[in-house]
Tab-separated table of C-alpha atoms in Angstrom:
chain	number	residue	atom	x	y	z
W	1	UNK	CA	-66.370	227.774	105.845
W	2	UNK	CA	-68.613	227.718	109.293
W	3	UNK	CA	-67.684	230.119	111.657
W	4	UNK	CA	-69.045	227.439	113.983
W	5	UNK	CA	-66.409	224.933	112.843
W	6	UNK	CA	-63.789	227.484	113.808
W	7	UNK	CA	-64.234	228.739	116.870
W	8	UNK	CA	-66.933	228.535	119.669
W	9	UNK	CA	-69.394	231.253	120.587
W	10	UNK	CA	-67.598	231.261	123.434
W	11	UNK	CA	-64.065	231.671	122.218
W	12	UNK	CA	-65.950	234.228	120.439
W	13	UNK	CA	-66.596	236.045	122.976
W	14	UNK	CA	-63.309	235.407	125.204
W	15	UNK	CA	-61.068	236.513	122.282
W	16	UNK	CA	-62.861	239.602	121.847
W	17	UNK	CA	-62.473	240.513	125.726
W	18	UNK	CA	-58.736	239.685	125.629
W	19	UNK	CA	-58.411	241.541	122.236
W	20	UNK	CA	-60.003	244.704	123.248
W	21	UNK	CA	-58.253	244.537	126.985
W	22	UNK	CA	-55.145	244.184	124.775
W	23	UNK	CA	-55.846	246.683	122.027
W	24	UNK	CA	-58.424	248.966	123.408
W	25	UNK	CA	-55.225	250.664	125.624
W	26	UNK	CA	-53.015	251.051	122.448
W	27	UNK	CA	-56.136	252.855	120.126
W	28	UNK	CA	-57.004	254.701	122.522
W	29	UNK	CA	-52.899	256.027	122.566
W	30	UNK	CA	-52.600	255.391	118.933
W	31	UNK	CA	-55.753	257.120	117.846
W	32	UNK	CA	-55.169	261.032	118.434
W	33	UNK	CA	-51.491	260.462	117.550
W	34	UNK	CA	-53.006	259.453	114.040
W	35	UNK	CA	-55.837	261.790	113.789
W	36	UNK	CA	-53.556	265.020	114.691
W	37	UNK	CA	-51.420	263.266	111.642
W	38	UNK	CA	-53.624	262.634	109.282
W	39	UNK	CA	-55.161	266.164	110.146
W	40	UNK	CA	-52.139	268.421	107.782
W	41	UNK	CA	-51.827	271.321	108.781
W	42	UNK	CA	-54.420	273.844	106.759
W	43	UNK	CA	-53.334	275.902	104.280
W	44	UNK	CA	-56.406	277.735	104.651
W	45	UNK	CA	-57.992	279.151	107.191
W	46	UNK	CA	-61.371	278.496	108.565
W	47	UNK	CA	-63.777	279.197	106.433
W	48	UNK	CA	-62.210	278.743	103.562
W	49	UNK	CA	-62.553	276.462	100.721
W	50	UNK	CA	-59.773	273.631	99.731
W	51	UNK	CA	-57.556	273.732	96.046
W	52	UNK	CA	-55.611	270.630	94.777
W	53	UNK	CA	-53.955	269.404	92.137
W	54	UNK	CA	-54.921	269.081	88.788
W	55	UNK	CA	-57.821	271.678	89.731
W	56	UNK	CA	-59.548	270.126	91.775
W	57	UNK	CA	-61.767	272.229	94.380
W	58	UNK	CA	-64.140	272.639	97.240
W	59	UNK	CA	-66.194	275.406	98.198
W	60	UNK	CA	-66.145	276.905	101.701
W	61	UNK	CA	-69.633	274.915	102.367
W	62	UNK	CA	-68.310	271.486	101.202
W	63	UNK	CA	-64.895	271.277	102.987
W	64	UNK	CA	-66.607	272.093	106.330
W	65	UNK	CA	-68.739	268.904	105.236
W	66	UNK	CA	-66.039	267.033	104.703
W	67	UNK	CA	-64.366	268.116	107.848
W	68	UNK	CA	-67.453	267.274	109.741
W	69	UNK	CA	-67.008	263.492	108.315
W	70	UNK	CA	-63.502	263.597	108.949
W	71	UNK	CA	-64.105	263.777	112.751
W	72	UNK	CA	-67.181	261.643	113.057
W	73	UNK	CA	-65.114	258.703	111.086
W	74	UNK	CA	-62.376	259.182	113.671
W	75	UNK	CA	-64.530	259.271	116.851
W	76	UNK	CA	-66.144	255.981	114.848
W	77	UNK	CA	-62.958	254.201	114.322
W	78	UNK	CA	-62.110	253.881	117.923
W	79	UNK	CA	-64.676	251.691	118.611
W	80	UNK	CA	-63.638	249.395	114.859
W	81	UNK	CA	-60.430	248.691	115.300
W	82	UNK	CA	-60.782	246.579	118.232
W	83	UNK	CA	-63.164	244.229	116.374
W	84	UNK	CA	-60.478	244.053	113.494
W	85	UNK	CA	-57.738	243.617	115.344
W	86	UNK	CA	-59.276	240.717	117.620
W	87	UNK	CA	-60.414	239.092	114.308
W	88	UNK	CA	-57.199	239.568	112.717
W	89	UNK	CA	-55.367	237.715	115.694
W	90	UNK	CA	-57.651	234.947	115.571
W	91	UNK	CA	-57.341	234.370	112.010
W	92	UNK	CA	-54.050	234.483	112.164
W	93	UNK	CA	-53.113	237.717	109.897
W	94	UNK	CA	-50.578	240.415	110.110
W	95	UNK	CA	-52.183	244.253	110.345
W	96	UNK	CA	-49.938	246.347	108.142
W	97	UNK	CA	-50.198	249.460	107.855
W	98	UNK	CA	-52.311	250.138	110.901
W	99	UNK	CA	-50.914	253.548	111.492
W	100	UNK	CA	-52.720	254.886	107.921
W	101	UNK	CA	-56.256	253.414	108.920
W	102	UNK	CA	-57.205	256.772	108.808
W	103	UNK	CA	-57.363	258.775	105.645
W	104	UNK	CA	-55.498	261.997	105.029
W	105	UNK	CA	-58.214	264.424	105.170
W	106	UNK	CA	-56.185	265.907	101.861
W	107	UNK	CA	-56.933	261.910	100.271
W	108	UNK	CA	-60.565	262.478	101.174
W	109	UNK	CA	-61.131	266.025	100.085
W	110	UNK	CA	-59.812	265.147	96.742
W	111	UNK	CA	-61.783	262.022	95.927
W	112	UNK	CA	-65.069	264.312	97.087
W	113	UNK	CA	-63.971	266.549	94.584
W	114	UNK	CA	-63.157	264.536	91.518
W	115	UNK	CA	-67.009	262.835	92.378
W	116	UNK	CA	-68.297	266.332	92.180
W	117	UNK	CA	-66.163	267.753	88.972
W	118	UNK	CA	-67.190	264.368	87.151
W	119	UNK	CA	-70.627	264.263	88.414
W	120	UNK	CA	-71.711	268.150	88.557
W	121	UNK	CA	-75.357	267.675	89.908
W	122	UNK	CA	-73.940	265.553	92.675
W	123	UNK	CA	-73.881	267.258	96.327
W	124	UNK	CA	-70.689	267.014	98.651
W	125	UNK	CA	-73.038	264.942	101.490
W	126	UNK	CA	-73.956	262.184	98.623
W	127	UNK	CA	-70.591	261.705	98.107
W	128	UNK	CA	-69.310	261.551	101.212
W	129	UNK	CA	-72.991	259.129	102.188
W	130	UNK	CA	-70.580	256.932	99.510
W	131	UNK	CA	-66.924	256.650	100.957
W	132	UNK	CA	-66.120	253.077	102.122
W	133	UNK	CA	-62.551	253.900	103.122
W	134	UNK	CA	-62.132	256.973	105.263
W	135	UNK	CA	-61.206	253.969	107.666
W	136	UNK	CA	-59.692	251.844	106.403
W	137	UNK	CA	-57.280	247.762	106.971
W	138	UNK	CA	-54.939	245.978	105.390
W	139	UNK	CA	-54.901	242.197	106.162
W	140	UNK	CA	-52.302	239.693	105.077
W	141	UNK	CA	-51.514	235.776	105.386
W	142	UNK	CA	-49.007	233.916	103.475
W	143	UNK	CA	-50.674	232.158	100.370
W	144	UNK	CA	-51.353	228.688	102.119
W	145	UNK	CA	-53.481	230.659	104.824
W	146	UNK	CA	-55.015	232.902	102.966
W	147	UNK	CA	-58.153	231.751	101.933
W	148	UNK	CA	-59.384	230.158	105.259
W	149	UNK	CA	-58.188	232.997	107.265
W	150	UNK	CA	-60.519	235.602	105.078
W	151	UNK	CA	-63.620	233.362	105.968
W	152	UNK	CA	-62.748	233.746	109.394
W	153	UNK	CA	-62.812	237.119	109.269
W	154	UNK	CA	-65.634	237.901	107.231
W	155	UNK	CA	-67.242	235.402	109.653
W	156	UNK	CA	-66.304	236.754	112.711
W	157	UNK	CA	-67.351	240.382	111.622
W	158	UNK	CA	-70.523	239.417	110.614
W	159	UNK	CA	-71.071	237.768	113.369
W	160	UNK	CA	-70.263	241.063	115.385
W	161	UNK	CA	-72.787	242.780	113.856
W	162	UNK	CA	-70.988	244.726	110.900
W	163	UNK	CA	-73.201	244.698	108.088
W	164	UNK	CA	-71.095	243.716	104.617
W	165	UNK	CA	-71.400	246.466	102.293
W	166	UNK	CA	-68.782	246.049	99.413
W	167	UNK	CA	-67.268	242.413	98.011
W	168	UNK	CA	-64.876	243.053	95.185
W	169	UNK	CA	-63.002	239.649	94.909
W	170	UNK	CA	-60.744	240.667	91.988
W	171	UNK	CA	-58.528	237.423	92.219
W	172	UNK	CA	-60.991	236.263	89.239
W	173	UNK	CA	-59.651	239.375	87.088
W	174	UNK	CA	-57.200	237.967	84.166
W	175	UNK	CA	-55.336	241.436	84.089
W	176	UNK	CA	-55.411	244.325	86.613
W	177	UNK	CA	-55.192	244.463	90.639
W	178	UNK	CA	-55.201	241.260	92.352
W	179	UNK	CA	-56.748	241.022	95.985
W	180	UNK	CA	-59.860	241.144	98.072
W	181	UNK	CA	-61.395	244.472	99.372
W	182	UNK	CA	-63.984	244.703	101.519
W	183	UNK	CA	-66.646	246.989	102.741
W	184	UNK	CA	-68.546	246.887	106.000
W	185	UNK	CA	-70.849	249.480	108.269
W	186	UNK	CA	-70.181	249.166	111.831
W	187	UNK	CA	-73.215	248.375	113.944
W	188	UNK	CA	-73.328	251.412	115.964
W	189	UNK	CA	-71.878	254.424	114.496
W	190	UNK	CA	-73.066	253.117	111.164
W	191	UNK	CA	-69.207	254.107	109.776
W	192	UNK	CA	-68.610	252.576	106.494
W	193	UNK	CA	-65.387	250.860	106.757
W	194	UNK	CA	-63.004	248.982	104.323
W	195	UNK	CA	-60.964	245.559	104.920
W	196	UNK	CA	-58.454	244.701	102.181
W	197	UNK	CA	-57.412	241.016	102.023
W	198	UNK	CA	-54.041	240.207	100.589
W	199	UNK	CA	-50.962	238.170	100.455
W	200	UNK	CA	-47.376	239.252	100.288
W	201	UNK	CA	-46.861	239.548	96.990
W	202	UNK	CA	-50.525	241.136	96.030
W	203	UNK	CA	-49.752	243.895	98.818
W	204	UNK	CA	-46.565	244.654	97.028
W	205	UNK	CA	-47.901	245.066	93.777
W	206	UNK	CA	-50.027	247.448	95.175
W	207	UNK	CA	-47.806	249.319	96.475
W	208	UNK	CA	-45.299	249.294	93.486
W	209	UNK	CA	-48.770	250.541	91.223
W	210	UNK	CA	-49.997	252.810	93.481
W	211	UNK	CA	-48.501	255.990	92.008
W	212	UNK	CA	-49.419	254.537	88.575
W	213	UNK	CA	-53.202	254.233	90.011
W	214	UNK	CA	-53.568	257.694	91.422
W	215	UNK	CA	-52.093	259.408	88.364
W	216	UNK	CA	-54.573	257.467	86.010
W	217	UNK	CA	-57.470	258.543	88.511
W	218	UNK	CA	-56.716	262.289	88.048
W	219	UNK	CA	-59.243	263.863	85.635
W	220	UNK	CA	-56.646	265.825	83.325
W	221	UNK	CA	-54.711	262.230	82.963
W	222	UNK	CA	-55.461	261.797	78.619
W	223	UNK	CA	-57.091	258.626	77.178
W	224	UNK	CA	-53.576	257.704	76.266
W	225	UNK	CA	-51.269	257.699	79.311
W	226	UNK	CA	-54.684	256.034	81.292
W	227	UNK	CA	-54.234	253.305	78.550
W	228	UNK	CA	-50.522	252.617	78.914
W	229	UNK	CA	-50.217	253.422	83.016
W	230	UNK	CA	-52.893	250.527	82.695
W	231	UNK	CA	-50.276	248.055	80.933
W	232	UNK	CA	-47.380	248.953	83.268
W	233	UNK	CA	-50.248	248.447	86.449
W	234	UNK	CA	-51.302	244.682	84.597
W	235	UNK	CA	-47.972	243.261	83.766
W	236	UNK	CA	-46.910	244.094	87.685
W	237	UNK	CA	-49.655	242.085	88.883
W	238	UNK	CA	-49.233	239.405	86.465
W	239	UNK	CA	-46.493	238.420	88.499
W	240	UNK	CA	-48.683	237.581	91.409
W	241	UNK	CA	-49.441	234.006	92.245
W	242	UNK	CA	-53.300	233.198	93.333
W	243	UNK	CA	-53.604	231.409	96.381
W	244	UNK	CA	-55.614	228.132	96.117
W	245	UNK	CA	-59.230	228.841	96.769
W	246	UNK	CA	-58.874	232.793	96.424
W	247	UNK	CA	-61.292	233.031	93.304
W	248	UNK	CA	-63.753	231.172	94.731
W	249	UNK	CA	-64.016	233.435	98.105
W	250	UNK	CA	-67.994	234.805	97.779
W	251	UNK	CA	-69.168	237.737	100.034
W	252	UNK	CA	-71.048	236.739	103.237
W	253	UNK	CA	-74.307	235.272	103.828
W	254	UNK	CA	-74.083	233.131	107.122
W	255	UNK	CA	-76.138	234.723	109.808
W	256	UNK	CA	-75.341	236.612	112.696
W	257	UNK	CA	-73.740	234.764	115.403
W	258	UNK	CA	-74.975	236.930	118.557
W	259	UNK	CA	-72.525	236.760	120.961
W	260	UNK	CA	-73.210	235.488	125.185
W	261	UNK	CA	-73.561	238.249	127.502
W	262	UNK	CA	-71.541	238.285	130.813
């Protein structure tokens, strides 16, 4: 679907301004309260190197880098949600889960390290070059909206000047995780960023797997258990219903859209 069928350059433009006169005030409120909690307290000190489960490490050298990201992806994210947010309200979706847009630093220090156990040559700055999700959205529209309200906001992103860097349109999948994530690089801070698309029911399958997931991710999970958390994950999402249109939903290629000044 045209962007230009949906809404005017204009509107564009005058949604955005109410959108970030509405939203800028509640990020910029929101934003440290999130940061100082997704920021755990350390267990080490400065200096030190990180330990998690399932023995999973990082030197000294490489949690300072991933610190370092850490704060550059939450200075980065003030300046994203707005654009989400105004393209969420145009398209009609419900945010959920705005308060975890951020990613634990404990989340991101232990997918840098199972990259870097699994891949040994690998540096810490190469993976972290990688991550698509330290900020991260959830998006959701009852099944009968669905599918036009993702091409309006793929369209309207695009159109801002966020460059699509990840489609994974898994709708198409006959077993497995239903849903459509997203990755994008904002214009300016050049912050990878990730945009999940879903409907009621795929969001709560994801949810009800998600333990399932992260326990088949960890590196000492055997061939086995990985094969039957698998089965439980599939016949969960079985259950969900596709909304009309959702498999056909391609990543975007309409141009820019700049938008007027003044």
């Amino acid at each position: 679907m045209s962007i230009t069928r949906t809404v005017t350059r204009a509107a564009i433009a005058a949604a955005l301004a109410t959108a970030l006169g509405t939203t800028a005030a509640s990020t910029a409120i929101a934003a440290p309260t999130t940061a100082s909690a997704s920021r755990p307290k350390p267990a080490q000190q400065p200096g030190d190197g990180w330990s998690g489960e399932g023995g999973l490490s990082l030197s000294p050298a490489d949690n300072q880098r991933v610190d370092h990201y850490m704060e550059q992806a939450r200075l980065a994210e003030r300046s994203i949600t707005p654009q989400v947010r105004a393209a969420a309200w145009m398209a009609g979706a419900e945010v959920t889960g705005f308060e975890n847009r951020l990613k634990s630093g404990d989340s991101l220090k232990r997918k840098v390290a199972t990259s870097l156990k699994g891949h040994p040559g690998q540096s810490a700055d190469a993976v972290l070059a990688t991550l698509g999700d330290a900020v991260r959205y959830t998006l959701k529209w009852r099944d009968g909206q669905y599918t036009d309200g993702v091409s309006t906001v793929w369209g309207l992103l695009s159109a801002w000047g966020n460059d699509s860097t990840k489609w994974s349109n898994t709708w198409v999948r006959p077993e497995g995780y239903k849903g459509l994530n997203t990755g994008w690089r904002a214009p300016r801070s050049r912050q990878l960023f990730e945009v999940q698309f879903h409907t009621p029911a795929s969001k709560w399958a994801q949810e009800a797997t998600h333990k399932l997931y992260e326990e088949q991710r960890l590196p000492g999970t055997s061939p086995e258990r990985k094969k039957e958390l698998q089965e439980q994950q599939n016949a969960i999402f079985a259950a969900v219903p596709v909304p009309a249109g959702a498999d056909r939903l391609t990543a975007p290629t309409a141009p820019r859209v700049p938008l007027p000044v003044g």
